[in-house]
Short mmCIF file of C-alpha atoms in Angstrom, two decimals:
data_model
loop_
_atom_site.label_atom_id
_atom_site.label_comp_id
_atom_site.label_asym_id
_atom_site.label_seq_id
_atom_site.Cartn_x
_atom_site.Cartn_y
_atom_site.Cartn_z
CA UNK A 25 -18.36 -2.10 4.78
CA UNK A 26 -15.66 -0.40 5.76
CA UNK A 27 -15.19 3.49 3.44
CA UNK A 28 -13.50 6.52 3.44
CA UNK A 29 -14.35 9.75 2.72
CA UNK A 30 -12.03 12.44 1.46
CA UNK A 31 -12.96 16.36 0.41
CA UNK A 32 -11.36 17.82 -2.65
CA UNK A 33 -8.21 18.84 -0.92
CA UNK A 34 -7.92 15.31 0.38
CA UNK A 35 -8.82 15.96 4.19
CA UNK A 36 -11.08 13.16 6.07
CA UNK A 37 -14.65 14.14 5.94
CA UNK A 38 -15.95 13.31 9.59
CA UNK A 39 -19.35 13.30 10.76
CA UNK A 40 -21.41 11.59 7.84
CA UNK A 41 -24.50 9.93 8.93
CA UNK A 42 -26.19 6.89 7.34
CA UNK A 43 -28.39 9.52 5.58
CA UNK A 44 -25.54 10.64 3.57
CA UNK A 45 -25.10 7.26 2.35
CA UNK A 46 -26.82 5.59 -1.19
CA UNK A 47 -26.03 1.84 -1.07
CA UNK A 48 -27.34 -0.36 -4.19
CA UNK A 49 -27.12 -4.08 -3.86
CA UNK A 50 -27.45 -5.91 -7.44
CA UNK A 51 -28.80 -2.45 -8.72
CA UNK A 52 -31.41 -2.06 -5.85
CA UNK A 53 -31.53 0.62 -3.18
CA UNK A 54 -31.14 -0.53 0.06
CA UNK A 55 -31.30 1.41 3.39
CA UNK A 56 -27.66 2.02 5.17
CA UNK A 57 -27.66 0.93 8.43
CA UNK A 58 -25.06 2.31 10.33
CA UNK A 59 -22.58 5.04 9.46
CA UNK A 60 -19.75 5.24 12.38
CA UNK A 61 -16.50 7.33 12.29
CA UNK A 62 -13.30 5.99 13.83
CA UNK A 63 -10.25 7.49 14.63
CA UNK A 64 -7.60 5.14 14.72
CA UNK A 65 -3.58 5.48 14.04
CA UNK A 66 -3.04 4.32 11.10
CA UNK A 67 -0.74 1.89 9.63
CA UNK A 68 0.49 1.78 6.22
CA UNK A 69 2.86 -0.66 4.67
CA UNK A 70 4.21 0.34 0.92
CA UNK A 71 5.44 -2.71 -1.18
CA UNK A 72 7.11 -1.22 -4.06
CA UNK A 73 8.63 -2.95 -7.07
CA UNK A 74 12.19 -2.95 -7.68
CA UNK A 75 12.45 -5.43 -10.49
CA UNK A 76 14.21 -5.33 -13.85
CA UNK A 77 10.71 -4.37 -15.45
CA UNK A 78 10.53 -1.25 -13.20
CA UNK A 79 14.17 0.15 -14.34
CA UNK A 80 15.71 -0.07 -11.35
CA UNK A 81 18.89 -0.82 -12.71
CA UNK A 82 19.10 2.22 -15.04
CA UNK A 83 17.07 4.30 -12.17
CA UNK A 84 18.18 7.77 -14.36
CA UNK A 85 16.57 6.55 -17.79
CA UNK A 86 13.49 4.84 -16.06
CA UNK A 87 10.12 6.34 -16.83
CA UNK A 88 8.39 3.59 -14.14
CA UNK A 89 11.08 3.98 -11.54
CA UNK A 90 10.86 7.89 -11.56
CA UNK A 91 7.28 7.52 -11.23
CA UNK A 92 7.73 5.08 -8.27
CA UNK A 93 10.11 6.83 -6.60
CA UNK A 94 7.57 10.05 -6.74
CA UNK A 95 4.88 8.09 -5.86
CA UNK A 96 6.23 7.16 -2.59
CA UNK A 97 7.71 10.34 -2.14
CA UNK A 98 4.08 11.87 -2.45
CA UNK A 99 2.44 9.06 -0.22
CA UNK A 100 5.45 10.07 2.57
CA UNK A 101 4.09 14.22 2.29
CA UNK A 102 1.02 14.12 2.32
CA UNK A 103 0.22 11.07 5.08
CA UNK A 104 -0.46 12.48 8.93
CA UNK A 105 2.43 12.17 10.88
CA UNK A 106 0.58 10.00 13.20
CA UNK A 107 0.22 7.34 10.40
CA UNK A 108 3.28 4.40 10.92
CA UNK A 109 4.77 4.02 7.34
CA UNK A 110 6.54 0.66 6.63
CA UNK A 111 8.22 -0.68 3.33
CA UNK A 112 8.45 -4.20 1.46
CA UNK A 113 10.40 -4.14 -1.28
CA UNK A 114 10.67 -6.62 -3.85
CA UNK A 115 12.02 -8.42 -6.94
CA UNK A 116 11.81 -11.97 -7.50
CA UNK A 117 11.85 -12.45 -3.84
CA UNK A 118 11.09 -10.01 -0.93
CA UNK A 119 14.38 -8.06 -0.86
CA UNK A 120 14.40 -5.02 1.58
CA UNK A 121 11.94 -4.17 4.42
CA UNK A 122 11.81 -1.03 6.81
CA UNK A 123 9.65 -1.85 9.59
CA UNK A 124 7.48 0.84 11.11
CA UNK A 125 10.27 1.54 14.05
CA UNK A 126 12.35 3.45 11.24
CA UNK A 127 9.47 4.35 8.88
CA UNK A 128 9.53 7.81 6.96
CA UNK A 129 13.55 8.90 7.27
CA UNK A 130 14.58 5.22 6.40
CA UNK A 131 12.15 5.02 3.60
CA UNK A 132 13.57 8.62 2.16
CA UNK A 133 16.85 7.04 2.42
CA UNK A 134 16.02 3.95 0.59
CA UNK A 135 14.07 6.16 -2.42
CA UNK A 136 17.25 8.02 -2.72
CA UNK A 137 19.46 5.58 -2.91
CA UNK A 138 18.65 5.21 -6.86
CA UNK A 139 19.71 2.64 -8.53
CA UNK A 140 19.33 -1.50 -7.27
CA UNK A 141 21.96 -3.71 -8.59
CA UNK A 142 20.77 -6.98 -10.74
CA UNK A 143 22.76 -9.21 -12.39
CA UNK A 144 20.15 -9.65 -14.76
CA UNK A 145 16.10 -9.39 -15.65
CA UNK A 146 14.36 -11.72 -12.90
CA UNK A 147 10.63 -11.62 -12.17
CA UNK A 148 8.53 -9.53 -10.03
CA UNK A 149 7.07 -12.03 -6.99
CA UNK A 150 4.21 -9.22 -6.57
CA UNK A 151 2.11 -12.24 -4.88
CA UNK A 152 4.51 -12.79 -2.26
CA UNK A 153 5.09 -9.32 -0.97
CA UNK A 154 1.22 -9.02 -0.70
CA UNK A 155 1.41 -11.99 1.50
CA UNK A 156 4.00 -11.14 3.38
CA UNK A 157 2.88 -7.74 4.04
CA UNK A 158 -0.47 -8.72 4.62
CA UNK A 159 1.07 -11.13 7.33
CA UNK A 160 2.96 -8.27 8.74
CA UNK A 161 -0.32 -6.62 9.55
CA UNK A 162 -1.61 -9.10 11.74
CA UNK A 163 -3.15 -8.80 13.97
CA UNK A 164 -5.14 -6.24 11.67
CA UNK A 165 -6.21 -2.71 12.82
CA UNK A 166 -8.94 -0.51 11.67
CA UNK A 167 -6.89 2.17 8.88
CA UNK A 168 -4.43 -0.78 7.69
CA UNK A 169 -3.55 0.04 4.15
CA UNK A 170 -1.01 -2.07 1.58
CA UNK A 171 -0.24 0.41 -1.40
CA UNK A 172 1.38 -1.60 -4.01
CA UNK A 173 3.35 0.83 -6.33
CA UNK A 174 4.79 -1.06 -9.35
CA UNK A 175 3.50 -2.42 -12.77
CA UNK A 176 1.45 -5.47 -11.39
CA UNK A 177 3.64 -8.34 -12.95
CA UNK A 178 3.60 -10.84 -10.73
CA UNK A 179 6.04 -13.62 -12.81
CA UNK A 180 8.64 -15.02 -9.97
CA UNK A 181 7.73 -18.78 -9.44
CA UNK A 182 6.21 -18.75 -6.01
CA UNK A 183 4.72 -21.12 -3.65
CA UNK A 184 0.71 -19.73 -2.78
CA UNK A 185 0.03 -22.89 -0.77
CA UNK A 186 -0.43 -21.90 2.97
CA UNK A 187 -0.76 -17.90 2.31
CA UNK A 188 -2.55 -15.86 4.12
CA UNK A 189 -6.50 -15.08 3.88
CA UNK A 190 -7.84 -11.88 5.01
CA UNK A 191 -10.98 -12.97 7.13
#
């Protein structure tokens, strides 16, 4: 089982041994086995909302886009620079992606941007940016991380046969 451990200030907490660990299956205490640390560049790939239900159209009077927008903002500070940073975004389909090349400065450029133009209120296809992103990760590394920053509506018809399965 894969875990992180973070301090207060939100720095890595490295050298924990399996003694540090309390592991309760079904409510019973059971030994750890293992505790290893790894350090591994990590990949993170942001899929963030831009549907009607977020305010993206109105980006100035938008309560959920503002916090979006900071969200990512925040996520962009305080990640190592040795961290690759991609972005899905998405409405009712997947509508803008920044690969890792770009990352960080293309990102920035995209938050600022503001507003995204809609021609009117379509769904959020929340399932199909997962996928896709979760495809984009493949093959997956140790420290691959999808943060999803929207409102969770997933309501743009979508087609789940033949998605992909984390193993």
């Amino acid at each position: 089982l894969p875990v992180n451990v973070f301090n207060r200030q939100g720095n890595i907490v490295r050298d924990l041994r399996r003694e540090n660990f309390r592991v309760l299956i079904d409510g019973q205490s059971v030994e750890a086995q293992d505790a290893q640390y790894h350090v591994a560049p990590r990949r993170i790939l942001i899929l963030l909302d831009i549907s009607w239900s977020m305010g993206t159209a109105n980006a100035a009077n938008s309560g959920k886009w503002r916090v979006a927008c900071e969200a990512v903002a925040v996520l962009l500070a305080h990640t190592p620079e040795d961290a690759s940073i991609a972005l899905i975004a998405f409405d009712k389909k997947v509508e803008h992606t920044i690969d890792f090349a770009p990352g960080r400065r293309a990102i920035e450029s995209f938050i600022r941007g503001g507003t995204v133009e809609h021609s009117e209120p379509r769904g959020a296809a929340l399932f199909d940016a997962i996928n896709e992103g979760w495809t984009g990760l493949q093959p997956a590394q140790q420290g691959d991380a999808l943060y999803v920053i929207g409102d969770g509506d997933d309501t743009a018809p979508h087609d789940r046969r033949g998605h992909a399965e984390p193993p």
